[in-house]
Coordinates of N, CA and C and ligand atoms in Angstrom, one line a residue:
M1 N 27.6 2.6 -14.4 CA 28.1 1.4 -15.1 C 27.0 0.5 -15.7
N2 N 27.1 0.1 -16.9 CA 26.0 -0.7 -17.5 C 26.2 -2.1 -16.9
R3 N 25.0 -2.8 -16.7 CA 25.0 -4.1 -16.1 C 24.2 -5.1 -17.0
L4 N 24.7 -6.4 -17.0 CA 24.0 -7.4 -17.7 C 23.2 -8.3 -16.7
A5 N 21.9 -8.6 -17.1 CA 21.1 -9.4 -16.2 C 20.6 -10.6 -17.0
P6 N 21.3 -11.7 -17.0 CA 20.8 -12.9 -17.7 C 19.5 -13.4 -17.0
S7 N 18.6 -13.8 -17.9 CA 17.3 -14.2 -17.4 C 17.2 -15.7 -17.2
L8 N 16.9 -16.1 -16.0 CA 16.8 -17.5 -15.6 C 15.8 -18.3 -16.5
L9 N 14.8 -17.5 -17.1 CA 13.8 -18.2 -17.9 C 14.4 -19.2 -18.9
S10 N 15.5 -18.8 -19.5 CA 16.1 -19.6 -20.5 C 17.2 -20.6 -20.0
A11 N 17.4 -20.6 -18.7 CA 18.4 -21.5 -18.1 C 17.9 -22.9 -18.1
D12 N 18.8 -23.8 -17.9 CA 18.4 -25.2 -17.7 C 18.1 -25.4 -16.3
F13 N 16.8 -25.6 -16.0 CA 16.3 -25.6 -14.6 C 16.8 -26.8 -13.9
S14 N 17.3 -27.9 -14.6 CA 17.8 -29.0 -13.9 C 19.1 -28.8 -13.3
K15 N 19.8 -27.7 -13.7 CA 21.1 -27.4 -13.1 C 21.2 -25.9 -12.9
L16 N 20.2 -25.4 -12.2 CA 20.2 -23.9 -12.1 C 21.4 -23.4 -11.3
E17 N 21.8 -24.0 -10.2 CA 22.9 -23.5 -9.4 C 24.2 -23.4 -10.3
E18 N 24.4 -24.5 -11.0 CA 25.6 -24.5 -11.9 C 25.6 -23.4 -12.9
Q19 N 24.4 -23.2 -13.5 CA 24.3 -22.2 -14.6 C 24.4 -20.8 -14.0
V20 N 23.9 -20.6 -12.8 CA 24.1 -19.3 -12.1 C 25.6 -19.1 -11.8
A21 N 26.3 -20.1 -11.4 CA 27.7 -20.0 -11.1 C 28.5 -19.6 -12.3
L22 N 28.1 -20.1 -13.5 CA 28.7 -19.8 -14.8 C 28.6 -18.3 -15.1
I23 N 27.4 -17.8 -15.0 CA 27.2 -16.4 -15.3 C 27.9 -15.4 -14.3
E24 N 27.9 -15.9 -13.1 CA 28.5 -15.1 -12.0 C 30.1 -15.0 -12.3
R25 N 30.6 -16.2 -12.6 CA 32.1 -16.3 -12.8 C 32.4 -15.4 -14.1
A26 N 31.5 -15.4 -15.0 CA 31.8 -14.6 -16.3 C 31.7 -13.1 -16.1
G27 N 31.1 -12.7 -15.0 CA 31.1 -11.3 -14.7 C 29.7 -10.6 -14.8
A28 N 28.6 -11.4 -15.1 CA 27.3 -10.8 -15.1 C 27.0 -10.3 -13.7
Q29 N 26.3 -9.1 -13.6 CA 26.2 -8.4 -12.3 C 24.9 -8.7 -11.6
V30 N 23.9 -9.2 -12.4 CA 22.5 -9.3 -11.8 C 21.8 -10.5 -12.4
I31 N 20.9 -11.1 -11.6 CA 20.1 -12.2 -12.1 C 18.7 -11.8 -12.3
H32 N 18.2 -11.9 -13.6 CA 16.8 -11.5 -13.9 C 15.9 -12.7 -13.6
V33 N 14.8 -12.4 -12.8 CA 13.9 -13.5 -12.4 C 12.5 -13.3 -13.0
D34 N 12.2 -14.1 -14.0 CA 10.9 -13.9 -14.7 C 9.8 -14.7 -14.1
V35 N 8.8 -14.0 -13.5 CA 7.8 -14.8 -12.8 C 6.5 -14.6 -13.6
M36 N 5.9 -15.7 -14.1 CA 4.7 -15.6 -14.9 C 3.6 -16.5 -14.4
D37 N 2.4 -15.9 -14.4 CA 1.3 -16.6 -13.7 C 0.3 -17.3 -14.6
G38 N 0.4 -17.2 -15.9 CA -0.5 -17.8 -16.8 C -1.8 -17.0 -16.9
H39 N -1.9 -15.8 -16.3 CA -3.1 -14.9 -16.5 C -2.7 -13.6 -17.1
F40 N -1.7 -12.9 -16.4 CA -1.3 -11.7 -17.0 C -0.5 -11.9 -18.4
V41 N 0.2 -13.0 -18.4 CA 0.8 -13.5 -19.6 C 0.4 -15.0 -19.9
P42 N 0.5 -15.4 -21.1 CA 0.0 -16.7 -21.5 C 1.0 -17.8 -21.2
N43 N 1.7 -17.8 -20.1 CA 2.7 -18.8 -19.8 C 2.9 -18.8 -18.3
I44 N 3.3 -19.9 -17.8 CA 3.7 -20.1 -16.4 C 5.1 -20.4 -16.3
S45 N 5.9 -19.7 -15.4 CA 7.3 -20.0 -15.3 C 7.6 -20.6 -14.0
F46 N 7.9 -19.9 -13.0 CA 8.2 -20.4 -11.6 C 7.9 -19.3 -10.6
G47 N 7.9 -19.7 -9.4 CA 7.6 -18.7 -8.3 C 8.8 -18.5 -7.4
A48 N 8.4 -17.9 -6.2 CA 9.4 -17.5 -5.2 C 10.3 -18.6 -4.7
A49 N 9.7 -19.8 -4.6 CA 10.5 -21.0 -4.1 C 11.7 -21.3 -4.9
V50 N 11.5 -21.2 -6.2 CA 12.7 -21.5 -7.1 C 13.7 -20.4 -6.9
M51 N 13.3 -19.2 -6.9 CA 14.2 -18.1 -6.7 C 15.0 -18.2 -5.4
K52 N 14.2 -18.6 -4.3 CA 14.8 -18.7 -3.0 C 15.8 -19.8 -2.9
S53 N 15.7 -20.8 -3.8 CA 16.6 -22.0 -3.7 C 18.0 -21.5 -4.1
L54 N 18.1 -20.3 -4.7 CA 19.5 -19.8 -5.0 C 20.1 -19.0 -3.9
L55 N 19.3 -18.7 -2.9 CA 19.9 -17.9 -1.7 C 21.0 -18.7 -1.1
G56 N 22.1 -18.0 -0.8 CA 23.3 -18.6 -0.2 C 24.1 -19.3 -1.3
K57 N 23.7 -19.4 -2.5 CA 24.4 -20.0 -3.6 C 25.1 -19.0 -4.5
T58 N 24.6 -17.8 -4.5 CA 25.1 -16.7 -5.3 C 25.1 -15.4 -4.6
K59 N 26.1 -14.5 -4.9 CA 26.1 -13.2 -4.3 C 25.4 -12.2 -5.2
L60 N 25.0 -12.6 -6.4 CA 24.4 -11.7 -7.4 C 23.0 -11.2 -6.9
P61 N 22.7 -10.0 -7.1 CA 21.4 -9.5 -6.7 C 20.3 -10.0 -7.7
F62 N 19.1 -10.1 -7.2 CA 17.9 -10.6 -8.0 C 17.2 -9.3 -8.5
D63 N 16.8 -9.4 -9.8 CA 16.0 -8.4 -10.4 C 14.7 -9.1 -10.7
V64 N 13.7 -8.9 -9.9 CA 12.5 -9.7 -10.0 C 11.5 -9.0 -10.9
H65 N 11.1 -9.7 -12.0 CA 10.2 -9.2 -13.0 C 8.8 -9.9 -12.8
L66 N 7.9 -9.3 -12.2 CA 6.6 -10.0 -11.9 C 5.6 -9.7 -13.1
M67 N 5.4 -10.8 -13.9 CA 4.4 -10.7 -14.9 C 3.2 -11.4 -14.4
I68 N 2.6 -10.8 -13.4 CA 1.5 -11.5 -12.7 C 0.4 -10.5 -12.4
E69 N -0.8 -11.0 -12.3 CA -1.9 -10.2 -11.7 C -1.8 -10.1 -10.2
N70 N -2.4 -9.1 -9.6 CA -2.4 -8.9 -8.2 C -1.0 -9.0 -7.6
P71 N 0.0 -8.3 -8.1 CA 1.3 -8.5 -7.6 C 1.4 -8.1 -6.1
D72 N 0.6 -7.2 -5.6 CA 0.7 -6.8 -4.2 C 0.6 -8.0 -3.2
Q73 N -0.2 -9.0 -3.7 CA -0.4 -10.2 -2.8 C 0.9 -11.0 -2.6
Y74 N 1.9 -10.8 -3.5 CA 3.1 -11.7 -3.5 C 4.4 -10.9 -3.2
L75 N 4.3 -9.6 -3.0 CA 5.6 -8.9 -2.9 C 6.5 -9.4 -1.7
E76 N 5.9 -9.6 -0.6 CA 6.7 -10.1 0.6 C 7.5 -11.4 0.2
D77 N 6.9 -12.3 -0.6 CA 7.5 -13.5 -0.9 C 8.8 -13.3 -1.7
F78 N 8.9 -12.2 -2.5 CA 10.0 -12.0 -3.3 C 11.1 -11.1 -2.7
A79 N 10.8 -10.5 -1.5 CA 11.7 -9.6 -0.9 C 12.7 -10.3 0.0
T80 N 13.8 -10.8 -0.7 CA 14.8 -11.5 0.1 C 16.1 -10.7 0.2
E81 N 17.0 -11.2 0.9 CA 18.3 -10.5 1.1 C 19.0 -10.2 -0.2
N82 N 18.8 -11.0 -1.2 CA 19.4 -10.8 -2.5 C 18.6 -9.9 -3.4
T83 N 17.4 -9.6 -3.1 CA 16.5 -8.9 -4.0 C 16.9 -7.4 -4.1
E84 N 17.3 -7.0 -5.3 CA 17.6 -5.5 -5.4 C 16.4 -4.8 -6.0
Y85 N 15.7 -5.3 -7.0 CA 14.5 -4.7 -7.6 C 13.4 -5.7 -7.6
I86 N 12.2 -5.1 -7.4 CA 10.9 -5.8 -7.7 C 10.2 -4.9 -8.7
T87 N 9.9 -5.5 -9.9 CA 9.3 -4.7 -10.9 C 7.9 -5.3 -11.2
V88 N 6.9 -4.4 -11.2 CA 5.5 -4.8 -11.6 C 5.1 -4.2 -12.9
H89 N 4.1 -4.8 -13.5 CA 3.7 -4.2 -14.8 C 2.6 -3.1 -14.5
A90 N 2.8 -2.0 -15.2 CA 1.8 -0.9 -15.1 C 0.4 -1.4 -15.4
E91 N 0.3 -2.3 -16.5 CA -1.0 -2.8 -17.0 C -1.6 -3.7 -15.9
A92 N -0.9 -4.2 -15.0 CA -1.5 -5.2 -14.0 C -1.9 -4.5 -12.7
C93 N -1.6 -3.2 -12.6 CA -1.8 -2.6 -11.3 C -2.8 -1.5 -11.3
T94 N -3.9 -1.7 -10.6 CA -5.0 -0.7 -10.6 C -4.5 0.5 -9.7
H95 N -3.8 0.2 -8.7 CA -3.3 1.3 -7.8 C -1.8 1.3 -7.8
L96 N -1.2 1.7 -8.9 CA 0.2 1.6 -9.2 C 1.0 2.4 -8.1
H97 N 0.6 3.5 -7.7 CA 1.3 4.3 -6.7 C 1.4 3.5 -5.4
R98 N 0.3 3.0 -5.0 CA 0.3 2.2 -3.8 C 1.3 1.0 -3.9
T99 N 1.3 0.3 -5.0 CA 2.1 -0.9 -5.2 C 3.6 -0.5 -5.1
V100 N 3.9 0.7 -5.8 CA 5.3 1.1 -5.7 C 5.7 1.4 -4.3
Q101 N 4.8 2.1 -3.6 CA 5.2 2.4 -2.1 C 5.3 1.1 -1.3
H102 N 4.5 0.1 -1.6 CA 4.5 -1.2 -1.0 C 5.9 -1.8 -1.2
I103 N 6.4 -1.8 -2.4 CA 7.7 -2.4 -2.7 C 8.8 -1.7 -1.9
K104 N 8.7 -0.4 -1.9 CA 9.7 0.4 -1.2 C 9.7 0.2 0.3
S105 N 8.5 0.0 0.8 CA 8.3 -0.3 2.3 C 9.0 -1.6 2.7
L106 N 9.3 -2.4 1.8 CA 10.0 -3.7 2.1 C 11.5 -3.5 2.0
G107 N 11.9 -2.3 1.7 CA 13.4 -2.0 1.6 C 14.0 -2.4 0.3
I108 N 13.1 -2.6 -0.7 CA 13.5 -3.0 -2.1 C 13.3 -1.9 -3.1
K109 N 14.1 -1.8 -4.1 CA 13.9 -0.7 -5.1 C 12.8 -1.1 -6.0
A110 N 12.0 -0.1 -6.4 CA 10.7 -0.3 -7.1 C 10.9 0.0 -8.6
G111 N 10.4 -1.0 -9.4 CA 10.4 -0.8 -10.8 C 9.0 -1.0 -11.4
V112 N 8.8 -0.3 -12.5 CA 7.5 -0.5 -13.3 C 7.9 -0.9 -14.7
S113 N 7.2 -1.9 -15.2 CA 7.5 -2.3 -16.6 C 6.3 -1.9 -17.5
L114 N 6.7 -1.6 -18.8 CA 5.7 -1.1 -19.8 C 5.8 -2.1 -20.9
N115 N 4.6 -2.7 -21.3 CA 4.5 -3.5 -22.4 C 4.7 -2.7 -23.7
P116 N 5.0 -3.3 -24.8 CA 5.3 -2.6 -26.1 C 4.2 -1.6 -26.4
A117 N 2.9 -1.9 -26.1 CA 1.8 -1.0 -26.5 C 1.5 0.1 -25.4
T118 N 2.2 0.0 -24.3 CA 1.9 1.0 -23.2 C 2.8 2.2 -23.3
P119 N 2.3 3.4 -23.4 CA 3.1 4.6 -23.5 C 3.8 5.0 -22.2
V120 N 4.9 5.7 -22.3 CA 5.6 6.3 -21.2 C 4.7 7.2 -20.3
S121 N 3.7 7.8 -21.0 CA 2.9 8.7 -20.3 C 2.1 8.1 -19.1
V122 N 1.9 6.8 -19.0 CA 1.2 6.2 -17.9 C 2.1 6.4 -16.6
L123 N 3.3 6.8 -16.7 CA 4.2 7.0 -15.6 C 4.3 8.4 -15.1
E124 N 3.6 9.3 -15.9 CA 3.7 10.7 -15.7 C 3.6 11.2 -14.3
A125 N 2.5 10.7 -13.6 CA 2.3 11.2 -12.2 C 3.2 10.5 -11.1
I126 N 3.9 9.5 -11.5 CA 4.7 8.9 -10.4 C 6.2 8.8 -10.8
F127 N 6.6 9.5 -11.8 CA 7.9 9.4 -12.4 C 9.0 9.5 -11.3
E128 N 8.8 10.5 -10.4 CA 9.9 10.7 -9.4 C 10.0 9.6 -8.4
E129 N 8.9 8.8 -8.3 CA 8.8 7.8 -7.2 C 9.6 6.5 -7.7
L130 N 10.0 6.4 -8.9 CA 10.5 5.2 -9.5 C 12.0 5.0 -9.4
D131 N 12.4 3.8 -9.0 CA 13.8 3.5 -9.0 C 14.3 2.9 -10.4
L132 N 13.3 2.3 -11.1 CA 13.6 1.7 -12.4 C 12.4 1.6 -13.3
V133 N 12.6 1.8 -14.6 CA 11.6 1.5 -15.6 C 12.1 0.4 -16.5
L134 N 11.3 -0.6 -16.6 CA 11.7 -1.7 -17.5 C 10.9 -1.6 -18.8
V135 N 11.6 -1.4 -19.9 CA 10.9 -1.3 -21.2 C 10.9 -2.7 -21.8
M136 N 9.7 -3.2 -22.1 CA 9.6 -4.5 -22.7 C 9.8 -4.3 -24.2
S137 N 10.8 -5.0 -24.8 CA 11.0 -4.9 -26.2 C 10.5 -6.2 -26.9
V138 N 9.7 -7.0 -26.2 CA 8.9 -8.0 -26.8 C 7.6 -8.0 -26.0
N139 N 6.6 -8.7 -26.5 CA 5.4 -8.9 -25.6 C 5.7 -10.0 -24.6
P140 N 5.5 -9.7 -23.3 CA 6.0 -10.6 -22.3 C 5.3 -12.0 -22.4
G141 N 6.0 -13.0 -21.9 CA 5.4 -14.3 -21.9 C 6.4 -15.4 -22.3
F142 N 7.3 -15.1 -23.2 CA 8.2 -16.1 -23.7 C 9.6 -15.6 -24.0
G143 N 10.6 -16.4 -23.8 CA 11.9 -16.1 -24.3 C 12.1 -16.3 -25.8
G144 N 13.1 -15.8 -26.3 CA 13.5 -16.1 -27.7 C 12.7 -15.4 -28.8
Q145 N 12.0 -14.3 -28.4 CA 11.2 -13.5 -29.4 C 12.1 -12.4 -30.0
S146 N 11.6 -11.8 -31.1 CA 12.4 -10.8 -31.7 C 12.2 -9.4 -31.1
F147 N 13.2 -8.6 -31.1 CA 13.2 -7.3 -30.5 C 12.3 -6.4 -31.4
I148 N 11.4 -5.6 -30.7 CA 10.5 -4.7 -31.4 C 11.2 -3.3 -31.4
P149 N 11.5 -2.9 -32.6 CA 12.4 -1.7 -32.7 C 11.8 -0.4 -32.1
S150 N 10.5 -0.3 -31.9 CA 9.9 1.0 -31.3 C 10.3 1.1 -29.9
A151 N 10.8 0.0 -29.3 CA 11.3 0.1 -27.9 C 12.4 1.2 -27.8
L152 N 13.2 1.3 -28.8 CA 14.3 2.3 -28.8 C 13.8 3.7 -28.6
D153 N 12.7 4.1 -29.3 CA 12.2 5.4 -29.1 C 11.7 5.6 -27.6
K154 N 11.1 4.6 -27.1 CA 10.6 4.6 -25.7 C 11.8 4.8 -24.8
I155 N 12.9 4.1 -25.0 CA 14.1 4.3 -24.2 C 14.6 5.7 -24.2
K156 N 14.6 6.2 -25.5 CA 15.2 7.6 -25.6 C 14.3 8.6 -24.9
A157 N 13.0 8.4 -25.0 CA 12.0 9.3 -24.3 C 12.2 9.3 -22.8
L158 N 12.4 8.1 -22.3 CA 12.6 7.9 -20.9 C 14.0 8.5 -20.4
H159 N 14.9 8.4 -21.3 CA 16.3 9.0 -21.0 C 16.2 10.5 -20.8
E160 N 15.4 11.1 -21.7 CA 15.2 12.6 -21.6 C 14.5 12.9 -20.3
L161 N 13.4 12.2 -20.0 CA 12.6 12.5 -18.8 C 13.5 12.3 -17.6
K162 N 14.3 11.3 -17.6 CA 15.2 10.9 -16.5 C 16.1 12.2 -16.2
A163 N 16.6 12.7 -17.3 CA 17.5 13.9 -17.1 C 16.8 15.1 -16.4
Q164 N 15.5 15.2 -16.8 CA 14.8 16.4 -16.2 C 14.2 16.1 -14.8
R165 N 13.8 14.9 -14.6 CA 13.0 14.7 -13.4 C 13.4 13.6 -12.4
N166 N 14.3 12.7 -12.8 CA 14.7 11.6 -11.9 C 16.1 11.1 -12.3
P167 N 17.1 11.8 -12.0 CA 18.5 11.5 -12.5 C 19.0 10.1 -12.0
N168 N 18.4 9.6 -10.9 CA 18.9 8.3 -10.4 C 18.1 7.1 -11.0
L169 N 17.1 7.4 -11.8 CA 16.4 6.3 -12.4 C 17.3 5.4 -13.2
V170 N 17.0 4.1 -13.1 CA 17.7 3.1 -14.0 C 16.7 2.7 -15.1
I171 N 17.1 2.7 -16.3 CA 16.3 2.3 -17.4 C 16.8 0.9 -17.8
E172 N 15.8 -0.1 -17.9 CA 16.2 -1.5 -18.2 C 15.4 -1.9 -19.5
V173 N 16.0 -2.8 -20.2 CA 15.3 -3.3 -21.4 C 15.3 -4.8 -21.3
D174 N 14.2 -5.4 -21.9 CA 14.0 -6.9 -21.7 C 13.3 -7.4 -23.0
G175 N 14.0 -8.3 -23.6 CA 13.3 -9.0 -24.7 C 14.1 -8.9 -26.1
G176 N 14.5 -10.0 -26.6 CA 15.1 -10.0 -27.9 C 16.5 -9.4 -28.0
I177 N 17.2 -9.3 -26.9 CA 18.5 -8.7 -27.0 C 19.5 -9.7 -27.5
T178 N 20.3 -9.3 -28.5 CA 21.3 -10.1 -29.1 C 22.7 -9.4 -29.2
L179 N 23.7 -10.1 -29.7 CA 25.0 -9.4 -29.9 C 24.9 -8.3 -30.8
E180 N 23.9 -8.4 -31.8 CA 23.8 -7.4 -32.8 C 23.1 -6.1 -32.3
N181 N 22.2 -6.2 -31.4 CA 21.4 -5.0 -31.0 C 21.8 -4.5 -29.6
I182 N 22.6 -5.2 -28.8 CA 22.8 -4.8 -27.4 C 23.4 -3.4 -27.3
K183 N 24.3 -3.0 -28.2 CA 24.9 -1.7 -28.1 C 23.9 -0.6 -28.3
S184 N 23.0 -0.9 -29.2 CA 22.0 0.2 -29.6 C 21.1 0.6 -28.3
V185 N 20.9 -0.4 -27.5 CA 20.0 -0.1 -26.3 C 20.8 0.7 -25.2
T186 N 22.1 0.3 -25.0 CA 22.8 1.1 -24.0 C 23.1 2.5 -24.6
E187 N 23.3 2.6 -25.9 CA 23.5 4.0 -26.5 C 22.3 4.8 -26.3
A188 N 21.1 4.2 -26.3 CA 19.9 5.0 -26.2 C 19.6 5.3 -24.7
G189 N 20.3 4.7 -23.8 CA 20.1 5.1 -22.4 C 19.9 4.0 -21.4
V190 N 19.9 2.8 -21.8 CA 19.7 1.6 -20.9 C 21.0 1.3 -20.1
E191 N 20.8 1.1 -18.8 CA 21.9 0.7 -18.0 C 21.8 -0.7 -17.5
L192 N 20.6 -1.3 -17.6 CA 20.5 -2.7 -17.1 C 19.8 -3.5 -18.3
V193 N 20.6 -4.4 -18.8 CA 20.2 -5.2 -20.0 C 19.9 -6.6 -19.7
V194 N 18.7 -7.0 -20.0 CA 18.3 -8.4 -19.7 C 18.5 -9.2 -21.0
A195 N 19.0 -10.4 -20.8 CA 19.2 -11.3 -22.0 C 19.0 -12.8 -21.5
G196 N 18.0 -13.4 -22.2 CA 17.7 -14.8 -21.8 C 18.3 -15.8 -22.8
S197 N 17.7 -16.0 -23.9 CA 18.2 -17.0 -24.8 C 19.6 -16.7 -25.4
T198 N 19.9 -15.4 -25.6 CA 21.3 -15.1 -26.1 C 22.3 -15.6 -25.2
V199 N 22.1 -15.6 -23.9 CA 23.0 -16.1 -22.9 C 22.9 -17.6 -22.7
F200 N 21.8 -18.1 -22.4 CA 21.7 -19.5 -21.9 C 21.6 -20.5 -23.1
C201 N 21.3 -20.0 -24.3 CA 21.3 -21.0 -25.4 C 22.6 -20.9 -26.2
A202 N 23.5 -20.1 -25.7 CA 24.8 -20.0 -26.4 C 25.6 -21.3 -26.2
P203 N 26.5 -21.6 -27.2 CA 27.3 -22.8 -27.1 C 28.2 -22.8 -25.8
N204 N 28.6 -21.6 -25.5 CA 29.4 -21.5 -24.2 C 28.9 -20.2 -23.5
I205 N 28.3 -20.5 -22.3 CA 27.6 -19.4 -21.6 C 28.5 -18.4 -21.1
E206 N 29.6 -18.8 -20.6 CA 30.6 -17.9 -20.0 C 31.2 -16.9 -21.1
T207 N 31.5 -17.5 -22.2 CA 32.1 -16.7 -23.3 C 31.1 -15.7 -23.8
R208 N 29.8 -16.2 -23.8 CA 28.7 -15.3 -24.3 C 28.5 -14.1 -23.4
V209 N 28.5 -14.4 -22.1 CA 28.4 -13.3 -21.1 C 29.5 -12.3 -21.3
K210 N 30.7 -12.8 -21.4 CA 31.9 -11.9 -21.6 C 31.8 -11.0 -22.9
E211 N 31.3 -11.7 -24.0 CA 31.1 -10.9 -25.2 C 30.1 -9.8 -25.0
M212 N 29.0 -10.1 -24.3 CA 28.0 -9.1 -24.2 C 28.5 -8.0 -23.3
L213 N 29.2 -8.3 -22.2 CA 29.7 -7.3 -21.3 C 30.7 -6.4 -22.0
E214 N 31.5 -7.0 -22.9 CA 32.4 -6.2 -23.7 C 31.7 -5.1 -24.5
L215 N 30.5 -5.5 -25.1 CA 29.8 -4.6 -26.0 C 29.1 -3.5 -25.2
I216 N 28.9 -3.7 -23.9 CA 28.1 -2.6 -23.2 C 29.0 -1.8 -22.2
K217 N 30.3 -2.1 -22.2 CA 31.1 -1.4 -21.2 C 31.4 0.1 -21.6
Ligands
DX5_301 C1 9.9 -12.2 -21.6 C2 10.7 -12.1 -20.3 C3 12.1 -12.0 -20.6 C4 12.7 -13.2 -21.3 C5 13.7 -12.6 -22.3 O1 8.6 -12.2 -21.2 O2 10.3 -11.1 -19.5 O3 12.9 -11.6 -19.5 O4 13.4 -14.1 -20.5 O5 14.2 -13.6 -23.1 P1 15.0 -13.3 -24.5 O6 16.2 -12.5 -24.1 O7 15.3 -14.6 -25.0 O8 14.1 -12.5 -25.4
ZN302 ZN1 11.8 -10.4 -17.9

């Protein structure tokens, strides 16, 4: 089943609990948590404390997207009872295999994200180890950017590799997802779709979530 993961980055932080309740009520299945450190990406978002403030307020699983240097140092902080995935960037990890094992040792599913300029081939040696691959369809750092079309080829290549080598792998896409392009990514093989501004900047957040879910079911 395809799932929608609204990204908190575009939510109104002054009423986070309320906004999470809206997306949950509308049927979104996952909460995407964008963590930015101002080093790996040119922006700072929020850390584990903000994510943890939602514990007990939502049943939705957290999909943690770490856009930070030295992610190993912070993995424990993000491993909560709601955390389903922790995803690190291949470009930020010198010892990617070790980092993936570290995430799994916390009882959390491990994801690796690829920037638009990073080829799928960097995952060649650890493909079977991965629970999730996150294809960035914008350069990470900001919400509201435009979808980079070459992400579709990357998704298709991953979908083929998945069939051959890791049938349980989940392919996720993040960045510039709109009502116009959401169907094209699920048709290419994505099962977990992130959307920030398209959800939280909509005139009616609940209606928007339902529209998006309808398009990917
Ligand atoms: C970008 C973040 C995204 C962002 C997506 O660096 O990783 O998750 O919130 O926002 P939109 O959907 O607005 O492109
Ligand atoms: Zn993200």
